[in-house]
Amino acid sequence: MKQDLIDYAARLPKAELHLHIEGSLEPEMLFALARRNKVDIPFKSVEDVRAAYAFSNLQDFLDIYYQGMSVLRTEEDFFDLTMAYLNRVRADNVRHVEIFFDPQGHTERGVPFGTAISGVLTALSLSKAQFGVTSKLIMCFLRHLSEEDAFATLKEADPWLDRIDGVGLDSSEVGHPPSKFERVFAAARERGLKLVAHAGEEGPPAYVYEALDLLKIDRLDHGNRSLEDAALVERLKTEAMTLTVCPLSNLKLCVVGDMAAHPLKRMLDLGLKATVNSDDPAYFGGYVMDNFRAVIEALDLAKDDIRTLAKNSFEGAFLSDGEKRAQLAAIEAVLI
Ligand code: ADE
Ligand code: ZN
């Protein structure tokens, strides 16, 4: 029975809306790039790396995530990283991806903005040409850095704005509320960019209100802690705000103690537009279908819930109405 639901989820066309491309760096590629670029890493083997991926909170993970990035140096590295992710998601029938990248994680190490973004963009266009997988690119600001740094990054992005679809906000949430970036987001909005922000992953409902009211986000990343505030839930529902939920990430970062306690089903029952995403698949134990499998096994999801999750992923995407209609029709065409 659960296996039927997993098979159904696997057959449905899906979009992934919450994926940090640097978080798709698998240990095998970490080693290969460390060797290629002669970068020292504090691990002896792939097993050694996987053993280090035990986190008690977001910061534990971020420390290792930023260390992992140090092997990414050349345009070819960013191309290989992105291509490996795009090849992997095709197996899960993911037809559209909206990818985050963290330029400040690279420019602060001396890797030029253009090097990182060129490699990512080349892979995205190749994937569209070869396999029809469409994409959007979202540049994230690291919230533990200053407003000034974020403005400098927005300026660096200027020559690339025709190939960047939106901006986001990630990294250490608690202590770095959305209000810190109100003016940067206003500037991004003036440039016609879509706006998303991580909020309510570890931070309180007040941070979600700030993301809505001050940043004026188009989509909410995570949002789990919104459920602590009934008025906020009502507002997210009224505004039909898409939440990019990441179940395996929530488990690995101890946002939930156990997958059976994950709020995904509750979110759907409350009428929230939740989606299923992998966040940092190389670090959290899997890609989109691994996340679907985990929630189907642990929660009491019905077939309608699975279809709703797939539909929400396209409805919440930054695609045109026509593109959305075509993907939604393809979902309806999957009968069993
Ligand atoms: N950067 C990469 N993954 C993240 C997450 N889950 N939360 C905040 N920042 C991140
Ligand atoms: Zn994230």
mmCIF file of C-alpha atoms and ligand atoms in Angstrom:
data_model
loop_
_atom_site.group_PDB
_atom_site.id
_atom_site.type_symbol
_atom_site.label_atom_id
_atom_site.label_comp_id
_atom_site.label_asym_id
_atom_site.label_seq_id
_atom_site.Cartn_x
_atom_site.Cartn_y
_atom_site.Cartn_z
ATOM 1 C CA MET A 1 0.000 0.000 0.000
ATOM 2 C CA LYS A 2 2.706 2.494 1.015
ATOM 3 C CA GLN A 3 4.766 1.134 -1.877
ATOM 4 C CA ASP A 4 1.873 1.962 -4.256
ATOM 5 C CA LEU A 5 1.950 5.550 -3.010
ATOM 6 C CA ILE A 6 5.727 5.714 -3.400
ATOM 7 C CA ASP A 7 5.420 4.374 -6.968
ATOM 8 C CA TYR A 8 2.694 6.931 -7.685
ATOM 9 C CA ALA A 9 4.875 9.766 -6.337
ATOM 10 C CA ALA A 10 7.756 8.522 -8.474
ATOM 11 C CA ARG A 11 5.611 8.575 -11.625
ATOM 12 C CA LEU A 12 4.282 12.119 -11.107
ATOM 13 C CA PRO A 13 6.113 14.988 -12.781
ATOM 14 C CA LYS A 14 7.534 17.197 -10.035
ATOM 15 C CA ALA A 15 9.380 20.470 -9.497
ATOM 16 C CA GLU A 16 12.083 20.998 -6.895
ATOM 17 C CA LEU A 17 11.916 24.503 -5.402
ATOM 18 C CA HIS A 18 14.380 24.322 -2.514
ATOM 19 C CA LEU A 19 17.815 23.048 -3.438
ATOM 20 C CA HIS A 20 21.188 24.569 -2.583
ATOM 21 C CA ILE A 21 23.438 23.499 -5.433
ATOM 22 C CA GLU A 22 26.466 23.491 -3.107
ATOM 23 C CA GLY A 23 24.503 21.080 -0.901
ATOM 24 C CA SER A 24 24.415 18.542 -3.732
ATOM 25 C CA LEU A 25 28.192 18.022 -3.468
ATOM 26 C CA GLU A 26 28.431 14.273 -2.834
ATOM 27 C CA PRO A 27 31.449 12.984 -0.864
ATOM 28 C CA GLU A 28 32.823 11.230 -3.971
ATOM 29 C CA MET A 29 32.851 14.522 -5.885
ATOM 30 C CA LEU A 30 34.271 16.321 -2.840
ATOM 31 C CA PHE A 31 37.274 13.993 -3.007
ATOM 32 C CA ALA A 32 37.597 14.183 -6.789
ATOM 33 C CA LEU A 33 37.574 18.006 -6.767
ATOM 34 C CA ALA A 34 39.930 18.197 -3.770
ATOM 35 C CA ARG A 35 42.375 16.070 -5.766
ATOM 36 C CA ARG A 36 41.840 17.995 -9.025
ATOM 37 C CA ASN A 37 42.357 21.374 -7.325
ATOM 38 C CA LYS A 38 44.949 20.228 -4.763
ATOM 39 C CA VAL A 39 42.803 21.394 -1.841
ATOM 40 C CA ASP A 40 43.376 19.834 1.589
ATOM 41 C CA ILE A 41 40.279 18.372 3.222
ATOM 42 C CA PRO A 42 40.194 16.966 6.751
ATOM 43 C CA PHE A 43 38.839 13.553 5.695
ATOM 44 C CA LYS A 44 40.584 10.305 4.739
ATOM 45 C CA SER A 45 37.752 8.515 3.002
ATOM 46 C CA VAL A 46 34.171 8.803 1.777
ATOM 47 C CA GLU A 47 33.103 6.845 4.878
ATOM 48 C CA ASP A 48 34.964 9.376 7.020
ATOM 49 C CA VAL A 49 33.006 12.183 5.366
ATOM 50 C CA ARG A 50 29.647 10.473 5.808
ATOM 51 C CA ALA A 51 30.434 9.867 9.472
ATOM 52 C CA ALA A 52 30.981 13.621 9.909
ATOM 53 C CA TYR A 53 27.443 14.283 8.651
ATOM 54 C CA ALA A 54 25.799 13.961 12.063
ATOM 55 C CA PHE A 55 24.313 17.305 13.019
ATOM 56 C CA SER A 56 22.488 18.560 16.105
ATOM 57 C CA ASN A 57 21.348 21.828 14.548
ATOM 58 C CA LEU A 58 21.607 24.117 11.517
ATOM 59 C CA GLN A 59 24.948 25.671 12.551
ATOM 60 C CA ASP A 60 26.617 22.246 12.918
ATOM 61 C CA PHE A 61 25.668 21.538 9.333
ATOM 62 C CA LEU A 62 26.609 24.978 7.987
ATOM 63 C CA ASP A 63 30.152 24.672 9.365
ATOM 64 C CA ILE A 64 30.691 21.499 7.305
ATOM 65 C CA TYR A 65 28.766 22.847 4.307
ATOM 66 C CA TYR A 66 31.030 25.918 4.005
ATOM 67 C CA GLN A 67 34.113 23.736 4.469
ATOM 68 C CA GLY A 68 32.888 21.431 1.673
ATOM 69 C CA MET A 69 32.545 24.373 -0.711
ATOM 70 C CA SER A 70 36.283 25.019 -0.496
ATOM 71 C CA VAL A 71 36.948 22.410 -3.220
ATOM 72 C CA LEU A 72 34.854 24.364 -5.754
ATOM 73 C CA ARG A 73 37.338 26.575 -7.602
ATOM 74 C CA THR A 74 36.843 26.605 -11.365
ATOM 75 C CA GLU A 75 33.952 27.092 -13.748
ATOM 76 C CA GLU A 76 34.295 23.398 -14.636
ATOM 77 C CA ASP A 77 33.796 22.462 -10.948
ATOM 78 C CA PHE A 78 30.514 24.375 -10.808
ATOM 79 C CA PHE A 79 29.458 22.858 -14.122
ATOM 80 C CA ASP A 80 30.248 19.301 -12.951
ATOM 81 C CA LEU A 81 28.449 19.873 -9.637
ATOM 82 C CA THR A 82 25.301 21.209 -11.314
ATOM 83 C CA MET A 83 25.309 18.584 -14.073
ATOM 84 C CA ALA A 84 25.563 15.764 -11.504
ATOM 85 C CA TYR A 85 22.516 17.142 -9.676
ATOM 86 C CA LEU A 86 20.515 17.560 -12.912
ATOM 87 C CA ASN A 87 21.372 14.029 -14.024
ATOM 88 C CA ARG A 88 20.312 12.672 -10.645
ATOM 89 C CA VAL A 89 16.920 14.399 -10.479
ATOM 90 C CA ARG A 90 15.811 13.027 -13.839
ATOM 91 C CA ALA A 91 15.603 9.599 -12.192
ATOM 92 C CA ASP A 92 13.008 11.067 -9.811
ATOM 93 C CA ASN A 93 10.923 12.542 -12.656
ATOM 94 C CA VAL A 94 11.743 16.086 -11.581
ATOM 95 C CA ARG A 95 10.924 18.196 -14.638
ATOM 96 C CA HIS A 96 11.703 21.673 -13.306
ATOM 97 C CA VAL A 97 14.216 22.940 -10.721
ATOM 98 C CA GLU A 98 14.680 26.280 -8.975
ATOM 99 C CA ILE A 99 18.242 26.234 -7.738
ATOM 100 C CA PHE A 100 19.817 28.330 -4.974
ATOM 101 C CA PHE A 101 23.447 29.272 -5.076
ATOM 102 C CA ASP A 102 25.515 31.076 -2.436
ATOM 103 C CA PRO A 103 27.859 33.472 -4.293
ATOM 104 C CA GLN A 104 29.270 34.908 -1.053
ATOM 105 C CA GLY A 105 30.473 31.422 -0.068
ATOM 106 C CA HIS A 106 32.719 31.600 -3.143
ATOM 107 C CA THR A 107 33.653 35.263 -3.565
ATOM 108 C CA GLU A 108 34.899 35.445 0.040
ATOM 109 C CA ARG A 109 37.352 32.619 -0.862
ATOM 110 C CA GLY A 110 38.570 34.525 -3.910
ATOM 111 C CA VAL A 111 36.496 32.624 -6.485
ATOM 112 C CA PRO A 112 34.992 35.250 -8.823
ATOM 113 C CA PHE A 113 31.196 35.595 -9.006
ATOM 114 C CA GLY A 114 31.375 35.015 -12.775
ATOM 115 C CA THR A 115 33.263 31.728 -12.392
ATOM 116 C CA ALA A 116 30.598 30.227 -10.128
ATOM 117 C CA ILE A 117 27.546 31.451 -11.982
ATOM 118 C CA SER A 118 28.899 30.612 -15.461
ATOM 119 C CA GLY A 119 29.446 26.960 -14.556
ATOM 120 C CA VAL A 120 25.975 26.655 -13.035
ATOM 121 C CA LEU A 121 24.265 28.406 -15.972
ATOM 122 C CA THR A 122 26.019 26.287 -18.617
ATOM 123 C CA ALA A 123 24.797 23.100 -16.928
ATOM 124 C CA LEU A 124 21.258 24.474 -16.594
ATOM 125 C CA SER A 125 21.030 25.323 -20.286
ATOM 126 C CA LEU A 126 22.542 21.989 -21.345
ATOM 127 C CA SER A 127 20.018 20.122 -19.223
ATOM 128 C CA LYS A 128 17.149 22.028 -20.845
ATOM 129 C CA ALA A 129 18.502 21.370 -24.341
ATOM 130 C CA GLN A 130 19.286 17.679 -23.772
ATOM 131 C CA PHE A 131 16.546 16.543 -21.415
ATOM 132 C CA GLY A 132 13.890 19.288 -21.343
ATOM 133 C CA VAL A 133 14.439 19.924 -17.629
ATOM 134 C CA THR A 134 13.633 23.614 -17.106
ATOM 135 C CA SER A 135 15.134 25.787 -14.371
ATOM 136 C CA LYS A 136 15.295 29.089 -12.526
ATOM 137 C CA LEU A 137 18.327 30.404 -10.671
ATOM 138 C CA ILE A 138 18.015 32.065 -7.252
ATOM 139 C CA MET A 139 20.962 33.882 -5.714
ATOM 140 C CA CYS A 140 20.974 33.707 -1.908
ATOM 141 C CA PHE A 141 22.406 36.210 0.534
ATOM 142 C CA LEU A 142 24.176 34.722 3.559
ATOM 143 C CA ARG A 143 22.290 36.222 6.482
ATOM 144 C CA HIS A 144 25.194 35.904 8.942
ATOM 145 C CA LEU A 145 27.037 38.456 6.795
ATOM 146 C CA SER A 146 26.215 42.164 6.732
ATOM 147 C CA GLU A 147 23.668 44.172 4.789
ATOM 148 C CA GLU A 148 26.604 45.926 3.128
ATOM 149 C CA ASP A 149 27.992 42.580 1.915
ATOM 150 C CA ALA A 150 24.587 41.651 0.512
ATOM 151 C CA PHE A 151 24.392 44.973 -1.362
ATOM 152 C CA ALA A 152 27.878 44.377 -2.777
ATOM 153 C CA THR A 153 26.750 40.939 -3.984
ATOM 154 C CA LEU A 154 23.638 42.402 -5.602
ATOM 155 C CA LYS A 155 25.918 44.853 -7.421
ATOM 156 C CA GLU A 156 28.187 42.031 -8.602
ATOM 157 C CA ALA A 157 25.113 40.298 -9.960
ATOM 158 C CA ASP A 158 24.209 43.291 -12.143
ATOM 159 C CA PRO A 159 25.723 41.981 -15.401
ATOM 160 C CA TRP A 160 23.958 38.645 -14.849
ATOM 161 C CA LEU A 161 20.482 39.875 -13.954
ATOM 162 C CA ASP A 162 18.964 38.623 -17.205
ATOM 163 C CA ARG A 163 19.973 35.103 -16.131
ATOM 164 C CA ILE A 164 19.049 35.337 -12.414
ATOM 165 C CA ASP A 165 15.394 34.885 -11.545
ATOM 166 C CA GLY A 166 15.293 35.682 -7.862
ATOM 167 C CA VAL A 167 17.083 36.280 -4.587
ATOM 168 C CA GLY A 168 16.859 34.290 -1.371
ATOM 169 C CA LEU A 169 18.104 34.425 2.204
ATOM 170 C CA ASP A 170 19.871 31.502 3.860
ATOM 171 C CA SER A 171 22.537 30.464 6.435
ATOM 172 C CA SER A 172 22.289 30.915 10.245
ATOM 173 C CA GLU A 173 18.732 32.008 10.952
ATOM 174 C CA VAL A 174 18.481 32.766 14.676
ATOM 175 C CA GLY A 175 19.951 36.199 15.458
ATOM 176 C CA HIS A 176 19.756 37.271 11.806
ATOM 177 C CA PRO A 177 16.107 38.218 11.239
ATOM 178 C CA PRO A 178 14.734 39.101 7.805
ATOM 179 C CA SER A 179 14.498 42.788 8.858
ATOM 180 C CA LYS A 180 18.311 42.979 8.525
ATOM 181 C CA PHE A 181 17.842 42.640 4.736
ATOM 182 C CA GLU A 182 14.724 44.730 4.163
ATOM 183 C CA ARG A 183 16.530 47.332 2.038
ATOM 184 C CA VAL A 184 18.452 44.753 -0.002
ATOM 185 C CA PHE A 185 15.246 42.918 -0.820
ATOM 186 C CA ALA A 186 13.575 46.209 -1.803
ATOM 187 C CA ALA A 187 16.478 46.841 -4.198
ATOM 188 C CA ALA A 188 16.152 43.303 -5.616
ATOM 189 C CA ARG A 189 12.408 43.835 -6.065
ATOM 190 C CA GLU A 190 13.100 47.068 -7.999
ATOM 191 C CA ARG A 191 15.261 45.006 -10.332
ATOM 192 C CA GLY A 192 12.296 42.729 -11.077
ATOM 193 C CA LEU A 193 13.660 39.723 -9.168
ATOM 194 C CA LYS A 194 11.468 37.182 -7.381
ATOM 195 C CA LEU A 195 11.938 37.046 -3.609
ATOM 196 C CA VAL A 196 12.189 34.045 -1.287
ATOM 197 C CA ALA A 197 13.614 33.605 2.216
ATOM 198 C CA HIS A 198 14.338 30.837 4.684
ATOM 199 C CA ALA A 199 12.179 31.582 7.735
ATOM 200 C CA GLY A 200 10.696 29.509 10.519
ATOM 201 C CA GLU A 201 13.233 26.702 10.098
ATOM 202 C CA GLU A 202 14.823 27.359 13.510
ATOM 203 C CA GLY A 203 13.615 30.932 13.882
ATOM 204 C CA PRO A 204 10.300 31.933 15.487
ATOM 205 C CA PRO A 205 6.998 32.843 13.766
ATOM 206 C CA ALA A 206 7.998 36.526 14.129
ATOM 207 C CA TYR A 207 10.676 35.913 11.479
ATOM 208 C CA VAL A 208 8.028 34.568 9.091
ATOM 209 C CA TYR A 209 5.941 37.726 9.644
ATOM 210 C CA GLU A 210 9.034 39.817 8.874
ATOM 211 C CA ALA A 211 9.702 37.834 5.695
ATOM 212 C CA LEU A 212 6.114 38.500 4.572
ATOM 213 C CA ASP A 213 5.750 42.117 5.711
ATOM 214 C CA LEU A 214 9.249 43.523 5.278
ATOM 215 C CA LEU A 215 10.856 41.390 2.594
ATOM 216 C CA LYS A 216 7.542 40.872 0.748
ATOM 217 C CA ILE A 217 8.499 37.347 -0.256
ATOM 218 C CA ASP A 218 6.850 35.453 -3.106
ATOM 219 C CA ARG A 219 7.589 32.074 -1.499
ATOM 220 C CA LEU A 220 8.551 30.824 1.970
ATOM 221 C CA ASP A 221 11.458 28.399 2.481
ATOM 222 C CA HIS A 222 10.741 25.889 5.272
ATOM 223 C CA GLY A 223 8.199 27.833 7.366
ATOM 224 C CA ASN A 224 7.729 24.937 9.811
ATOM 225 C CA ARG A 225 7.458 27.094 12.904
ATOM 226 C CA SER A 226 4.549 29.048 11.375
ATOM 227 C CA LEU A 227 2.350 26.280 12.778
ATOM 228 C CA GLU A 228 2.935 27.690 16.282
ATOM 229 C CA ASP A 229 0.809 30.727 15.367
ATOM 230 C CA ALA A 230 -2.800 30.139 14.225
ATOM 231 C CA ALA A 231 -3.181 33.678 12.826
ATOM 232 C CA LEU A 232 -0.023 33.207 10.758
ATOM 233 C CA VAL A 233 -1.296 29.892 9.386
ATOM 234 C CA GLU A 234 -4.533 31.623 8.381
ATOM 235 C CA ARG A 235 -2.585 34.359 6.649
ATOM 236 C CA LEU A 236 -0.319 31.941 4.742
ATOM 237 C CA LYS A 237 -3.435 30.080 3.662
ATOM 238 C CA THR A 238 -5.300 33.232 2.559
ATOM 239 C CA GLU A 239 -2.281 34.424 0.598
ATOM 240 C CA ALA A 240 -1.823 30.940 -0.930
ATOM 241 C CA MET A 241 1.846 31.162 0.037
ATOM 242 C CA THR A 242 3.924 28.202 -1.127
ATOM 243 C CA LEU A 243 6.089 26.593 1.571
ATOM 244 C CA THR A 244 9.179 24.713 0.398
ATOM 245 C CA VAL A 245 9.322 21.985 3.025
ATOM 246 C CA CYS A 246 12.390 19.747 3.360
ATOM 247 C CA PRO A 247 11.567 16.638 5.430
ATOM 248 C CA LEU A 248 14.949 14.847 5.507
ATOM 249 C CA SER A 249 16.698 18.153 6.202
ATOM 250 C CA ASN A 250 14.308 18.784 9.105
ATOM 251 C CA LEU A 251 15.133 15.355 10.507
ATOM 252 C CA LYS A 252 18.920 15.674 10.071
ATOM 253 C CA LEU A 253 19.003 19.186 11.582
ATOM 254 C CA CYS A 254 16.754 18.159 14.474
ATOM 255 C CA VAL A 255 13.952 20.562 13.490
ATOM 256 C CA VAL A 256 11.806 17.458 14.076
ATOM 257 C CA GLY A 257 12.763 14.649 16.463
ATOM 258 C CA ASP A 258 11.344 11.900 14.323
ATOM 259 C CA MET A 259 9.762 11.717 10.857
ATOM 260 C CA ALA A 260 6.459 10.511 12.352
ATOM 261 C CA ALA A 261 6.250 13.939 14.050
ATOM 262 C CA HIS A 262 6.888 15.857 10.826
ATOM 263 C CA PRO A 263 4.230 18.569 10.220
ATOM 264 C CA LEU A 264 3.857 17.997 6.448
ATOM 265 C CA LYS A 265 0.485 16.220 6.692
ATOM 266 C CA ARG A 266 -0.750 18.800 9.204
ATOM 267 C CA MET A 267 0.269 21.591 6.816
ATOM 268 C CA LEU A 268 -1.740 20.009 3.986
ATOM 269 C CA ASP A 269 -4.757 19.444 6.239
ATOM 270 C CA LEU A 270 -4.618 23.114 7.276
ATOM 271 C CA GLY A 271 -4.765 24.089 3.602
ATOM 272 C CA LEU A 272 -1.173 25.298 3.337
ATOM 273 C CA LYS A 273 0.545 24.976 -0.035
ATOM 274 C CA ALA A 274 3.386 22.713 1.056
ATOM 275 C CA THR A 275 5.902 21.148 -1.335
ATOM 276 C CA VAL A 276 8.551 18.440 -0.835
ATOM 277 C CA ASN A 277 12.208 19.298 -1.456
ATOM 278 C CA SER A 278 15.688 18.015 -0.669
ATOM 279 C CA ASP A 279 17.499 21.210 0.538
ATOM 280 C CA ASP A 280 21.060 19.766 0.648
ATOM 281 C CA PRO A 281 20.675 16.202 -0.633
ATOM 282 C CA ALA A 282 24.331 15.166 -0.295
ATOM 283 C CA TYR A 283 24.265 16.019 3.407
ATOM 284 C CA PHE A 284 20.749 15.012 4.457
ATOM 285 C CA GLY A 285 20.334 11.566 2.969
ATOM 286 C CA GLY A 286 18.671 12.015 -0.334
ATOM 287 C CA TYR A 287 16.981 13.652 -3.266
ATOM 288 C CA VAL A 288 13.327 14.492 -3.939
ATOM 289 C CA MET A 289 12.070 10.907 -4.129
ATOM 290 C CA ASP A 290 13.996 9.961 -0.973
ATOM 291 C CA ASN A 291 12.064 12.747 0.740
ATOM 292 C CA PHE A 292 8.727 11.546 -0.665
ATOM 293 C CA ARG A 293 9.567 7.995 0.410
ATOM 294 C CA ALA A 294 10.429 9.120 3.949
ATOM 295 C CA VAL A 295 7.192 11.066 4.474
ATOM 296 C CA ILE A 296 5.008 8.417 2.834
ATOM 297 C CA GLU A 297 6.490 5.761 5.126
ATOM 298 C CA ALA A 298 6.199 7.846 8.304
ATOM 299 C CA LEU A 299 2.978 9.816 7.799
ATOM 300 C CA ASP A 300 -0.573 8.969 6.910
ATOM 301 C CA LEU A 301 -0.555 10.605 3.480
ATOM 302 C CA ALA A 302 -3.351 9.792 1.034
ATOM 303 C CA LYS A 303 -2.987 9.559 -2.724
ATOM 304 C CA ASP A 304 -4.704 12.962 -3.020
ATOM 305 C CA ASP A 305 -2.044 14.431 -0.718
ATOM 306 C CA ILE A 306 0.716 13.124 -2.981
ATOM 307 C CA ARG A 307 -0.965 14.611 -6.055
ATOM 308 C CA THR A 308 -1.481 17.923 -4.193
ATOM 309 C CA LEU A 309 2.223 18.031 -3.275
ATOM 310 C CA ALA A 310 3.231 17.548 -6.912
ATOM 311 C CA LYS A 311 0.710 20.153 -8.095
ATOM 312 C CA ASN A 312 1.826 22.623 -5.431
ATOM 313 C CA SER A 313 5.415 22.291 -6.668
ATOM 314 C CA PHE A 314 4.426 23.648 -10.101
ATOM 315 C CA GLU A 315 1.845 26.139 -8.844
ATOM 316 C CA GLY A 316 4.502 27.625 -6.538
ATOM 317 C CA ALA A 317 7.189 27.698 -9.230
ATOM 318 C CA PHE A 318 8.287 30.868 -11.016
ATOM 319 C CA LEU A 319 7.024 29.503 -14.330
ATOM 320 C CA SER A 320 4.581 31.180 -16.731
ATOM 321 C CA ASP A 321 0.881 30.313 -16.463
ATOM 322 C CA GLY A 322 1.124 28.350 -19.702
ATOM 323 C CA GLU A 323 4.086 26.308 -18.468
ATOM 324 C CA LYS A 324 2.268 25.594 -15.208
ATOM 325 C CA ARG A 325 -0.885 24.497 -17.047
ATOM 326 C CA ALA A 326 1.104 22.027 -19.146
ATOM 327 C CA GLN A 327 2.800 20.488 -16.078
ATOM 328 C CA LEU A 328 -0.481 20.295 -14.127
ATOM 329 C CA ALA A 329 -2.151 18.545 -17.064
ATOM 330 C CA ALA A 330 0.733 16.036 -17.125
ATOM 331 C CA ILE A 331 0.101 15.318 -13.426
ATOM 332 C CA GLU A 332 -3.602 14.705 -14.059
ATOM 333 C CA ALA A 333 -2.682 12.314 -16.867
ATOM 334 C CA VAL A 334 -0.934 9.985 -14.377
ATOM 335 C CA LEU A 335 -3.879 7.887 -13.326
ATOM 336 C CA ILE A 336 -2.532 5.258 -10.978
HETATM 337 N N1 ADE B 1 22.124 26.755 3.502
HETATM 338 C C1 ADE B 1 22.072 25.535 2.951
HETATM 339 N N2 ADE B 1 21.062 24.840 3.504
HETATM 340 C C2 ADE B 1 20.455 25.633 4.410
HETATM 341 C C3 ADE B 1 19.354 25.505 5.298
HETATM 342 N N3 ADE B 1 18.636 24.387 5.374
HETATM 343 N N4 ADE B 1 19.037 26.527 6.091
HETATM 344 C C4 ADE B 1 19.739 27.655 6.031
HETATM 345 N N5 ADE B 1 20.765 27.841 5.226
HETATM 346 C C5 ADE B 1 21.137 26.836 4.406
HETATM 347 ZN ZN ZN B 2 17.665 25.584 2.519
#
